[in-house]
mmCIF file of C-alpha atoms and ligand atoms in Angstrom:
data_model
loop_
_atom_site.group_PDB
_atom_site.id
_atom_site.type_symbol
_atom_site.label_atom_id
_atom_site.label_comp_id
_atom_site.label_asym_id
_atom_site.label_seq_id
_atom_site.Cartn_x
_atom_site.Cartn_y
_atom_site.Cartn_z
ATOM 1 C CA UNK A 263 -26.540 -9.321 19.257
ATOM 2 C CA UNK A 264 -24.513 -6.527 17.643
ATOM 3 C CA UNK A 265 -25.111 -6.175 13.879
ATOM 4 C CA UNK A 266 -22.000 -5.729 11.964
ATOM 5 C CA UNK A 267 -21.367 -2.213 10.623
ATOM 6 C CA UNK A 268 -22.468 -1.873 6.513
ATOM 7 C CA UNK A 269 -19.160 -1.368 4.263
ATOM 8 C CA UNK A 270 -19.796 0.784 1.609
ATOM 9 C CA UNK A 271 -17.302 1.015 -1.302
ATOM 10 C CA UNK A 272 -17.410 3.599 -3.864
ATOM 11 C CA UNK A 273 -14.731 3.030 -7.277
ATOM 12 C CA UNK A 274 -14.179 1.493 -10.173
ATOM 13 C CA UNK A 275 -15.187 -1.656 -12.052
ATOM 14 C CA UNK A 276 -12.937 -2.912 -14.541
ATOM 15 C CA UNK A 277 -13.231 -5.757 -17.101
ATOM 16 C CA UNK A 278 -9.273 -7.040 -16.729
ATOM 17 C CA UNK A 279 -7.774 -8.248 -19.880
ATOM 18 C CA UNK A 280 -4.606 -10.444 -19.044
ATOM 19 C CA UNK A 281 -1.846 -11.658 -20.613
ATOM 20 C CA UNK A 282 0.450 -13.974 -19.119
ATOM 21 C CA UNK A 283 4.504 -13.991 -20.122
ATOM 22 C CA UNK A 284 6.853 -14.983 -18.861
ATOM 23 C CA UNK A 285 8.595 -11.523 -17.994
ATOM 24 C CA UNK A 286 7.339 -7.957 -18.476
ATOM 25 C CA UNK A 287 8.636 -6.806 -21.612
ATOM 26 C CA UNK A 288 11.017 -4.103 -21.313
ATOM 27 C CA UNK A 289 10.436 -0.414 -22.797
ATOM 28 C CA UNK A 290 10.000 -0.685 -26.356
ATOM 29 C CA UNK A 291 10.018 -4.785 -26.487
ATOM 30 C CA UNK A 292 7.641 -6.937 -27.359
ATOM 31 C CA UNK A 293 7.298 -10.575 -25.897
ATOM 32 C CA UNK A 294 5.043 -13.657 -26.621
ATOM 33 C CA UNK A 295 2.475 -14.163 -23.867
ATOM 34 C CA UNK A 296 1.602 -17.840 -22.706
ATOM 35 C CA UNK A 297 -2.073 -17.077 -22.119
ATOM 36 C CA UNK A 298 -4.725 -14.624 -22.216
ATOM 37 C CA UNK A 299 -8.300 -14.273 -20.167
ATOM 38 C CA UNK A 300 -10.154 -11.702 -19.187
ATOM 39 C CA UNK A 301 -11.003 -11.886 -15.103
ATOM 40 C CA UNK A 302 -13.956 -8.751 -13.636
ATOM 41 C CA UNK A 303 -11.563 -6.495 -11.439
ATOM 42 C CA UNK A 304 -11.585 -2.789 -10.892
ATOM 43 C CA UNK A 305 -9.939 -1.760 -7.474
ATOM 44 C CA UNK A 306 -13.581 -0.384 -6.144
ATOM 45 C CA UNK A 307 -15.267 -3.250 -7.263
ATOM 46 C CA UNK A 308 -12.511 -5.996 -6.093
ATOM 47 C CA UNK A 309 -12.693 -4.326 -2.916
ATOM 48 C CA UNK A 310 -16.443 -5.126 -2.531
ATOM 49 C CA UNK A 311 -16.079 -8.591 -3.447
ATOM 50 C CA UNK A 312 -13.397 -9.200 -1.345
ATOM 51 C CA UNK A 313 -15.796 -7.627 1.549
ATOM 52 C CA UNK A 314 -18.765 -9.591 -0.316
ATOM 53 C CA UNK A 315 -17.463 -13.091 -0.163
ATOM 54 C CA UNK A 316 -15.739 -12.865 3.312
ATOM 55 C CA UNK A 317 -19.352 -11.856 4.720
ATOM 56 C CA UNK A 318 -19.671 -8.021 4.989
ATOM 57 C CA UNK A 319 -23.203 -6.275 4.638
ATOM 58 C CA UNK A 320 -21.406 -4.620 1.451
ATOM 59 C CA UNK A 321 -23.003 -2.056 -0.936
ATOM 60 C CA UNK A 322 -20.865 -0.797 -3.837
ATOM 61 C CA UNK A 323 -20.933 2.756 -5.453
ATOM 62 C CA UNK A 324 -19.750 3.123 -8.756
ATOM 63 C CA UNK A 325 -20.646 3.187 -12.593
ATOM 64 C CA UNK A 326 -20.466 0.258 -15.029
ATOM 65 C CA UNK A 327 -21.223 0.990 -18.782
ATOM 66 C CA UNK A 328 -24.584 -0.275 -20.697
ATOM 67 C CA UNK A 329 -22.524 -3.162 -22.382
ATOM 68 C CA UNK A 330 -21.184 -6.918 -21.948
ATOM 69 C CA UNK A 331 -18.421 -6.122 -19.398
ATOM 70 C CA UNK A 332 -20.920 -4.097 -17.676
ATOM 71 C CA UNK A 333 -22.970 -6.716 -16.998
ATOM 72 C CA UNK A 334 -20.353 -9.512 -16.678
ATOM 73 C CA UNK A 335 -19.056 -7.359 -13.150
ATOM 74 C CA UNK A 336 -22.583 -6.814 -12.032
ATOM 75 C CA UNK A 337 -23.232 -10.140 -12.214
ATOM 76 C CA UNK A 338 -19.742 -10.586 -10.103
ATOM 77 C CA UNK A 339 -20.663 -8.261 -7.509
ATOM 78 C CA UNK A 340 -23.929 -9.960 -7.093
ATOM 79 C CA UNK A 341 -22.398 -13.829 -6.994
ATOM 80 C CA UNK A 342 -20.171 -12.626 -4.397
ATOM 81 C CA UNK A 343 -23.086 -11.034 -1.901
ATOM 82 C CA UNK A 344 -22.291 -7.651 -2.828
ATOM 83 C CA UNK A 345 -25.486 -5.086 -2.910
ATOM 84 C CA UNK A 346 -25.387 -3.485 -6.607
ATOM 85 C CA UNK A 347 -28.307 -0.777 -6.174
ATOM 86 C CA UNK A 348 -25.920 2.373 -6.160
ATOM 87 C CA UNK A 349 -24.042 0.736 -9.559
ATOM 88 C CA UNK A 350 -24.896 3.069 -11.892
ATOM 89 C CA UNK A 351 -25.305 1.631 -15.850
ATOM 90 C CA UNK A 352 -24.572 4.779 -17.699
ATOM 91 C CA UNK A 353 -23.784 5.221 -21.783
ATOM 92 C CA UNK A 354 -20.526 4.499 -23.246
ATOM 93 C CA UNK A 355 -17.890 1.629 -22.458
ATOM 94 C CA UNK A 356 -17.198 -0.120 -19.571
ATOM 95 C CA UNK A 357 -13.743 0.377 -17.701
ATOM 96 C CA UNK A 358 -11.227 -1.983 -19.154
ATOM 97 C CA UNK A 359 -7.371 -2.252 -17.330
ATOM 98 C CA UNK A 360 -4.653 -4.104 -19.687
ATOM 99 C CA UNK A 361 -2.696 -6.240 -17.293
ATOM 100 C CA UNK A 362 0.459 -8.001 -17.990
ATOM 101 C CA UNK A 363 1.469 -10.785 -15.243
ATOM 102 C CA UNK A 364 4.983 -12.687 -15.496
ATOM 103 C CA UNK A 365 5.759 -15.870 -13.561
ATOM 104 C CA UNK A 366 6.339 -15.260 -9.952
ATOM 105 C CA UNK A 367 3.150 -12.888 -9.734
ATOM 106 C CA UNK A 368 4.476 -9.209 -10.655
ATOM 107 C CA UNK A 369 2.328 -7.698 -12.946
ATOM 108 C CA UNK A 370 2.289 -3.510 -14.777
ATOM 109 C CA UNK A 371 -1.339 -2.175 -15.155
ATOM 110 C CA UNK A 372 -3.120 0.250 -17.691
ATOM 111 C CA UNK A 373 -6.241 1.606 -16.556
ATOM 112 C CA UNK A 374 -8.520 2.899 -19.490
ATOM 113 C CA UNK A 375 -11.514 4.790 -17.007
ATOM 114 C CA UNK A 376 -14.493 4.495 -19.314
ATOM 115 C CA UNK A 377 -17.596 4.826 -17.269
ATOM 116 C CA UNK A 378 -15.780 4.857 -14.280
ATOM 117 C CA UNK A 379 -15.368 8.594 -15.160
ATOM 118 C CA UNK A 380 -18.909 9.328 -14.651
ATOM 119 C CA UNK A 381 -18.906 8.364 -10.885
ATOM 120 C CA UNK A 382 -19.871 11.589 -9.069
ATOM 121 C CA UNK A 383 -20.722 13.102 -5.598
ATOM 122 C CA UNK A 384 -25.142 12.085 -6.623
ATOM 123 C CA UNK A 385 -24.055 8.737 -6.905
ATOM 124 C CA UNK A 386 -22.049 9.004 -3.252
ATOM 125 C CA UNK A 387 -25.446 11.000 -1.788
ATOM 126 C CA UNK A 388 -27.480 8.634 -3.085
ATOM 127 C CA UNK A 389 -25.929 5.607 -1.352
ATOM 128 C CA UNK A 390 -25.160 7.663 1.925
ATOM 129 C CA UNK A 391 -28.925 8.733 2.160
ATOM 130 C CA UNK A 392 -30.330 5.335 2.118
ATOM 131 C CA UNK A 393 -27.667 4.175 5.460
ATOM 132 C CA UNK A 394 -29.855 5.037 9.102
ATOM 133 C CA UNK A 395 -26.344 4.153 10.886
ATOM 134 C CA UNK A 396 -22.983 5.196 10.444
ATOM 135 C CA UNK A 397 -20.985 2.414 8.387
ATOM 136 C CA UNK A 398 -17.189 2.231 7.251
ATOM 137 C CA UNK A 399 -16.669 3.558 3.466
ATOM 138 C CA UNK A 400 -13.667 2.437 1.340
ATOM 139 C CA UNK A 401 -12.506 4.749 -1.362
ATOM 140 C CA UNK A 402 -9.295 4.674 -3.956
ATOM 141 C CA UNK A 403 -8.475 6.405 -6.490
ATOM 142 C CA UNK A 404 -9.571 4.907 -10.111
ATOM 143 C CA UNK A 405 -12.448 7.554 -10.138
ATOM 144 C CA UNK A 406 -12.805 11.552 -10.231
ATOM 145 C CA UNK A 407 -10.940 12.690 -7.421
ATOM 146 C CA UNK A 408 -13.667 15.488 -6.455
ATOM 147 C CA UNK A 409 -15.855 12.638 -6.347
ATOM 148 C CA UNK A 410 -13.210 10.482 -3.758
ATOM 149 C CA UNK A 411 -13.150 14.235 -1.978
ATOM 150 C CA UNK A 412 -16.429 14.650 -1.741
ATOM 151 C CA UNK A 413 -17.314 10.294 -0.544
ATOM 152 C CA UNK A 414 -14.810 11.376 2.356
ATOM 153 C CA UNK A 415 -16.476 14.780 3.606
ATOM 154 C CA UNK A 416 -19.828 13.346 3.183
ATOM 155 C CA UNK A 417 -19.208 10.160 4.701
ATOM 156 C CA UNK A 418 -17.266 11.932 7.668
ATOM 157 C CA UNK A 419 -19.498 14.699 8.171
ATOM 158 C CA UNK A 420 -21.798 11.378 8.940
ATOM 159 C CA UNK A 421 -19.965 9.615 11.406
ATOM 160 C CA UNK A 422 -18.664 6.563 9.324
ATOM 161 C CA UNK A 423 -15.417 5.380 9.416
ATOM 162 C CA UNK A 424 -12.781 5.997 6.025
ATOM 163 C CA UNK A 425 -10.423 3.826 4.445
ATOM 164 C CA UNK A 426 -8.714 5.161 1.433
ATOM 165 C CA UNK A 427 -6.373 3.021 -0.749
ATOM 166 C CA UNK A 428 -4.855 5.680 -2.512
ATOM 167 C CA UNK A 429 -4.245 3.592 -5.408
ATOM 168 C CA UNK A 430 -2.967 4.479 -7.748
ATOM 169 C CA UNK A 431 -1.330 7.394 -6.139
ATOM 170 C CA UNK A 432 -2.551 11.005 -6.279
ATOM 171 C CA UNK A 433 -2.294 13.689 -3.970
ATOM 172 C CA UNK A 434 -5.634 14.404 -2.034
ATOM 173 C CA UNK A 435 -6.710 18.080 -0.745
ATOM 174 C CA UNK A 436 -4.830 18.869 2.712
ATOM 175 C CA UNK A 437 -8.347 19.504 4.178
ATOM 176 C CA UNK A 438 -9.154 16.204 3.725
ATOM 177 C CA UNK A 439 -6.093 14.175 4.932
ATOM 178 C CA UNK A 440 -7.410 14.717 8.670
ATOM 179 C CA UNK A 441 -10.842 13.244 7.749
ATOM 180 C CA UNK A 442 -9.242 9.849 6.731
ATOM 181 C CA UNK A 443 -9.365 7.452 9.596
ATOM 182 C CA UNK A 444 -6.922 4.747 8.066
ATOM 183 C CA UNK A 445 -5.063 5.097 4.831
ATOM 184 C CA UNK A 446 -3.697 1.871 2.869
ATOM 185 C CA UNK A 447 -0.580 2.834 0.137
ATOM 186 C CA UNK A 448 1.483 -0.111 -0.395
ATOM 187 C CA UNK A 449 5.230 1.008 -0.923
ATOM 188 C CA UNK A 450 5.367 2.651 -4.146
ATOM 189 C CA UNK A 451 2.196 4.765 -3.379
ATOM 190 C CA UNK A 452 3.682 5.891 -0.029
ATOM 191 C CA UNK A 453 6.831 7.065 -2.125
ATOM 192 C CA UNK A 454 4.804 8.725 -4.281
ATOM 193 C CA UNK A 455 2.411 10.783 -1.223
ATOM 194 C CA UNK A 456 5.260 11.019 0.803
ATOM 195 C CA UNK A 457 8.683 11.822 -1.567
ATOM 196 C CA UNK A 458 10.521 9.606 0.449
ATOM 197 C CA UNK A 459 11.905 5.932 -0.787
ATOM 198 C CA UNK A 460 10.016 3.030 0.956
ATOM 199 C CA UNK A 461 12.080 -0.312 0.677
ATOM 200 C CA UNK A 462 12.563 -1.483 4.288
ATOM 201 C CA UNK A 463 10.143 -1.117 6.914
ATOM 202 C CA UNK A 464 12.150 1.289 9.051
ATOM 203 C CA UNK A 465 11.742 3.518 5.746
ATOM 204 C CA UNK A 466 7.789 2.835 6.416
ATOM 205 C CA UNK A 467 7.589 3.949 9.995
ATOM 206 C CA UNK A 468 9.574 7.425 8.925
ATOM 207 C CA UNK A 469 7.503 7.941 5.900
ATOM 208 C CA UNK A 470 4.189 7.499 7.965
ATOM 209 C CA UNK A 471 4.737 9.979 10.071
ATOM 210 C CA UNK A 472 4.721 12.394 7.500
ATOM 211 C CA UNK A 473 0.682 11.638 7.019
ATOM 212 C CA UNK A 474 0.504 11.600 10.456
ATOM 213 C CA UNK A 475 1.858 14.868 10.968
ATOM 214 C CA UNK A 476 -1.039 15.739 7.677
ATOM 215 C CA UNK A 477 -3.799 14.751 9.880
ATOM 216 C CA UNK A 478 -4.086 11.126 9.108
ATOM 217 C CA UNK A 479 -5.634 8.761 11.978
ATOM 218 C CA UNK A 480 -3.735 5.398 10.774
ATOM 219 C CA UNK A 481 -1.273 4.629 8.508
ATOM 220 C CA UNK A 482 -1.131 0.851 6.899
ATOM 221 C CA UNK A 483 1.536 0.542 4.510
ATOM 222 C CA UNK A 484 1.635 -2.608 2.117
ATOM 223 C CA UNK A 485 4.960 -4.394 1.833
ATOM 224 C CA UNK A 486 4.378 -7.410 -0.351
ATOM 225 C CA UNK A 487 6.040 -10.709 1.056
ATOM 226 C CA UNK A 488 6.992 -8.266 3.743
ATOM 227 C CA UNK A 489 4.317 -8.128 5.653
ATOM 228 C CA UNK A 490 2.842 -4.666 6.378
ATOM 229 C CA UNK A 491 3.624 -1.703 9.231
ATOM 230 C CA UNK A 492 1.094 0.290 11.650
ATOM 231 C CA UNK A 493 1.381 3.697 12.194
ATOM 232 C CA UNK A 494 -0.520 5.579 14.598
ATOM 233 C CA UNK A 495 0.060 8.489 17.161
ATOM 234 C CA UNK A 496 -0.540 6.223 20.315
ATOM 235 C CA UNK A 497 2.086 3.099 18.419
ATOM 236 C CA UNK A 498 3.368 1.239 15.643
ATOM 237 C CA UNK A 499 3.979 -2.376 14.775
ATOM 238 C CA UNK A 500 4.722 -4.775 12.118
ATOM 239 C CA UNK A 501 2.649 -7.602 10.962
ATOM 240 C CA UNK A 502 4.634 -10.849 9.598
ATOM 241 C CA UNK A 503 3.022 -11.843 5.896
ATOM 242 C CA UNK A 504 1.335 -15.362 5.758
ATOM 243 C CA UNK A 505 4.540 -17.051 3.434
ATOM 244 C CA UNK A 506 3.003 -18.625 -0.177
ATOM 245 C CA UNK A 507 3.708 -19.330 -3.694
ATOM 246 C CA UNK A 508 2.955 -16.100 -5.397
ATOM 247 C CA UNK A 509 1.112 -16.592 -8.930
ATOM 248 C CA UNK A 510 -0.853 -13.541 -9.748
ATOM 249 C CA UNK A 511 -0.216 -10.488 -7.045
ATOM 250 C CA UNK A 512 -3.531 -8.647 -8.954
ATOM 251 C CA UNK A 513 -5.730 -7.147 -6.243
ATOM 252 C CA UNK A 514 -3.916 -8.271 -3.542
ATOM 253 C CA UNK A 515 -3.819 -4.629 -2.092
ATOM 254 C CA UNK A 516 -7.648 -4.496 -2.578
ATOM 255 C CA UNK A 517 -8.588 -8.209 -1.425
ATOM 256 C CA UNK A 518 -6.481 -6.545 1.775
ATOM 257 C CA UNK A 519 -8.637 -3.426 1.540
ATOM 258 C CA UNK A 520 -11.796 -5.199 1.900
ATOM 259 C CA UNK A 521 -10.650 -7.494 4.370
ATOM 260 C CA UNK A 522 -9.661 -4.928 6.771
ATOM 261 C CA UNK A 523 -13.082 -3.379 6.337
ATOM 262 C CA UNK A 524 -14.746 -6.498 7.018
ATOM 263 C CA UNK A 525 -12.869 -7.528 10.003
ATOM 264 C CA UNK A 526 -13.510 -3.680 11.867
ATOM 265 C CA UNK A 527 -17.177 -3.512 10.683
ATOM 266 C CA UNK A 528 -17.148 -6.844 12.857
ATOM 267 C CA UNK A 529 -15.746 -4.941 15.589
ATOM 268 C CA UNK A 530 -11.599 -6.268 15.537
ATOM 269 C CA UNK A 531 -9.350 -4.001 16.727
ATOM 270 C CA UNK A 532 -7.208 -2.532 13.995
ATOM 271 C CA UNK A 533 -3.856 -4.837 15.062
ATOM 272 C CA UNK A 534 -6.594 -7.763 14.543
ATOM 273 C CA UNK A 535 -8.116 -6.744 11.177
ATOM 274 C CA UNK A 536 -4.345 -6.531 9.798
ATOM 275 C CA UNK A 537 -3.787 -10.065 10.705
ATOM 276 C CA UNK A 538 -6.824 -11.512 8.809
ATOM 277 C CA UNK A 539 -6.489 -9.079 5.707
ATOM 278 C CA UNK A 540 -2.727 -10.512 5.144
ATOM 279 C CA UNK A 541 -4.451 -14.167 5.465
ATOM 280 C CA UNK A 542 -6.581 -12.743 2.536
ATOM 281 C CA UNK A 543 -3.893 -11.148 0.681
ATOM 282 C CA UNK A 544 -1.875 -14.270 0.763
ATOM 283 C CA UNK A 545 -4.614 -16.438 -0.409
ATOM 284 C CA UNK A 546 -5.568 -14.314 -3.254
ATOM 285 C CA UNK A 547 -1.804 -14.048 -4.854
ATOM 286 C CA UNK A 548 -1.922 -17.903 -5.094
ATOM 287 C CA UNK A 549 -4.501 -17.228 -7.757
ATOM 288 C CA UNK A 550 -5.114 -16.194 -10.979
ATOM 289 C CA UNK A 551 -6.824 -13.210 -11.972
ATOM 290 C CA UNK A 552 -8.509 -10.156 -9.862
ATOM 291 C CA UNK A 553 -11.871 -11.170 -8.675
ATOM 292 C CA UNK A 554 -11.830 -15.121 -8.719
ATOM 293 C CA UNK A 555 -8.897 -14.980 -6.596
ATOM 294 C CA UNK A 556 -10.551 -13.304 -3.642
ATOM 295 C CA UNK A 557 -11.135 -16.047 -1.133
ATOM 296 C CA UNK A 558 -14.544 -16.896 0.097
ATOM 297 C CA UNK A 559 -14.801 -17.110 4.241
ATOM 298 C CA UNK A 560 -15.016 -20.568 4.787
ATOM 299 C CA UNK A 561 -11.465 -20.732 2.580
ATOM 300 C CA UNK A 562 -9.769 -17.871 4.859
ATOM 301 C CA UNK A 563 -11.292 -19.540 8.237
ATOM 302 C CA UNK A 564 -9.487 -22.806 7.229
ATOM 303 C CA UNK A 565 -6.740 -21.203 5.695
ATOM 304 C CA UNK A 566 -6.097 -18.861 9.200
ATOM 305 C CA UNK A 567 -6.439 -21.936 11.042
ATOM 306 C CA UNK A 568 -4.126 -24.507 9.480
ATOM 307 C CA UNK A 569 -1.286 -21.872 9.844
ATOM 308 C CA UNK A 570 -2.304 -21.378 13.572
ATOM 309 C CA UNK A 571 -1.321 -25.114 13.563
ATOM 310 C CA UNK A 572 1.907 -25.165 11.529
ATOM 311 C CA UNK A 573 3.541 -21.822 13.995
HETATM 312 O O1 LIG B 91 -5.805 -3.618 -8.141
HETATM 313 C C1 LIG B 91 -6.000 -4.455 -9.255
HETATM 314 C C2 LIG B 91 -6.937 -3.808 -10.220
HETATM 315 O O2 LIG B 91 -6.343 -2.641 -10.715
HETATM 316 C C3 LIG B 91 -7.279 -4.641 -11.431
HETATM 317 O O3 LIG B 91 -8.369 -5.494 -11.233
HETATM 318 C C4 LIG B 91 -7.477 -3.594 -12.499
HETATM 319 O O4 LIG B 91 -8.800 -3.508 -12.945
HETATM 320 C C5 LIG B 91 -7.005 -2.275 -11.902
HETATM 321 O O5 LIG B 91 -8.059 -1.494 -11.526
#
C-alpha cells in the first residue's frame, strides 16, 4: 500500500475573538453586535486542522505563547489529529485576530501577531530534519516573511511539494516565486500580487499568468460563491462552487488550503484535489467560527456524496 505523503504546515495560531452584527460598521461607526465568542483560528493553524480532521499525517510548525489561548489551540490541534511537536510555547502573548462577521458570512479581520512573530527558520529546520521522505508543506503569510522564505527554500531544496496561501497578501522574493509549486490567493490577494482587478474569472486566467510568467508551477485563485480557476502552463479550468447558505466565510480559504493538501498527499491529481477542497470550503462557511467549522471526513464524504446525487 502507498502511505500518504506527511503535510507539514508552518504559520500562525490565533485565539479569534468574534463579534457578530449585523453589518460591518462603516469607517468611523460604531454598531451593536448580536453576539460574541471566541473560536481557536490562525490561518497556519486552521490549515492543519482542516488537514487534521479530514485525515492527513499533519505536523504543524509554528509558535503559541505560554498562556490560556496558547493552550486552548494546542489542545485544538491535538483534538483534530494534528501532530503539535514543532509548536513552539515561547514568552509573551498568544496571537489574537479581532474578527467582525455580519449576516450573510462577510467578515474584516485584525491580526495582532504576538508569538506568532517569533516563528523562525530553527523552528522550520527542526521540523524538516525529523521528515526521512519528501512531504507537501503549506505556508501563508501571518508569520516573518524570511521565515515563509526560508520554509520554501528549505523545503524545496528537499524535494517536497509547496503550497503558499499568500494570505494576507505580501510580495515574496522573485527567487522564490519559481520554487512554489501551487499558489492559493483568493481575489483580493491576486489584485494585490498581481496589480490587476480580479472580479470575473476571465480577469483570473489573465492575472495568473502574470505568476506564471514569475516562475510559479500552479495558480489556484479563490472566487467565493464563484467557484475557483486553474492556471497552469500545460491548461486552465474552472471549478463550479458546491452552492450553500453562507454563515461565517472565516477560514474558508484555509479549510480549502488544507484540503487541497490532503487530497494530493493522497495522490489526486490537482483538477481532483480542487473539487474536494470546494466541498470543504462550502461546508465550513455554513458554520460558525474558524476552527469548529472545519468539517471532519466522514461529514465531507457524505456531504460530496449527497450532491453527487442531487446533479
Ligand atoms: O483565515 C481566517 C483566520 O485569519 C482567522 O482564524 C484569524 O485568526 C486570521 O488569522
Amino acid at each position: 500500500m502507498i502511505k500518504n505523503k506527511t503535510v507539514l504546515v508552518v504559520g500562525s495560531l490565533n485565539m479569534d475573538l468574534v463579534a457578530s452584527a449585523a453589518r460591518l460598521p462603516a469607517r468611523g461607526e460604531t454598531v451593536f453586535g448580536e453576539r460574541f465568542a471566541t473560536f481557536p483560528g490562525g490561518k497556519g493553524a486552521n490549515q492543519a486542522v482542516a488537514a487534521g480532521k479530514l485525515g492527513a499525517a499533519v505536523k504543524m510548525v509554528g509558535c503559541v505563547g505560554q498562556d490560556g489561548f496558547g493552550r486552548e489551540l494546542m489542545d485544538s490541534l491535538k483534538a483534530s489529529g494534528v501532530d503539535t511537536t514543532f509548536v513552539d510555547q515561547v514568552e509573551g502573548a498568544t496571537g489574537t485576530a479581532l474578527i467582525t462577521v455580519e449576516t450573510g458570512g462577510a467578515n474584516t479581520i485584525v491580526v495582532v501577531s504576538g508569538a506568532n512573530a517569533a516563528c523562525c527558520p530553527q523552528h522550520v529546520d527542526a521540523a524538516l530534519a525529523a521528515e526521512t521522505e519528501p512531504g507537501i508543506l503549506v505556508v501563508q503569510n501571518e508569520i516573518p516573511q524570511a521565515t515563509v522564505e526560508h520554509a520554501i527554500r528549505a523545503a524545496k531544496a528537499r524535494g517536497w511539494t509547496v503550497i503558499l496561501n499568500p494570505a494576507p497578501a505580501r510580495a515574496i522574493g522573485a527567487d522564490v516565486m519559481p520554487l512554489v509549486d501551487i499558489i492559493i490567493p483568493n481575489e483580493t490577494e491576486m489584485s494585490v500580487l498581481t496589480g490587476l482587478p480580479v472580479k470575473t474569472e476571465a480577469d483570473a486566467f489573465a492575472a495568473a499568468a502574470r505568476l506564471l510568467a514569475q516562475g510559479v508551477g500552479a495558480v489556484i485563485i479563490t472566487l467565493g460563491d464563484k467557484g475557483a480557476v486553474c492556471c497552469r502552463r500545460a491548461e486552465q479550468f474552472h471549478v463550479p462552487p458546491y452552492r450553500v447558505q453562507a454563515v461565517d466565510t472565516t477560514a474558508a480559504g484555509d479549510a480549502y488550503a488544507g484540503a487541497l493538501a490532503t487530497a494530493l498527499a493522497e495522490g489526486k491529481t490537482l483538477r481532483g484535489a480542487m473539487q474536494f477542497a470546494s466541498a470543504v470550503a462550502a461546508l465550513s462557511v455554513t458554520r460558525a467560527g474558524a476552527q469548529p467549522s472545519l468539517p471532519w471526513r466522514d461529514e465531507t464524504d457524505a456531504f460530496i456524496s449527497k450532491w453527487e446525487v442531487r446533479v
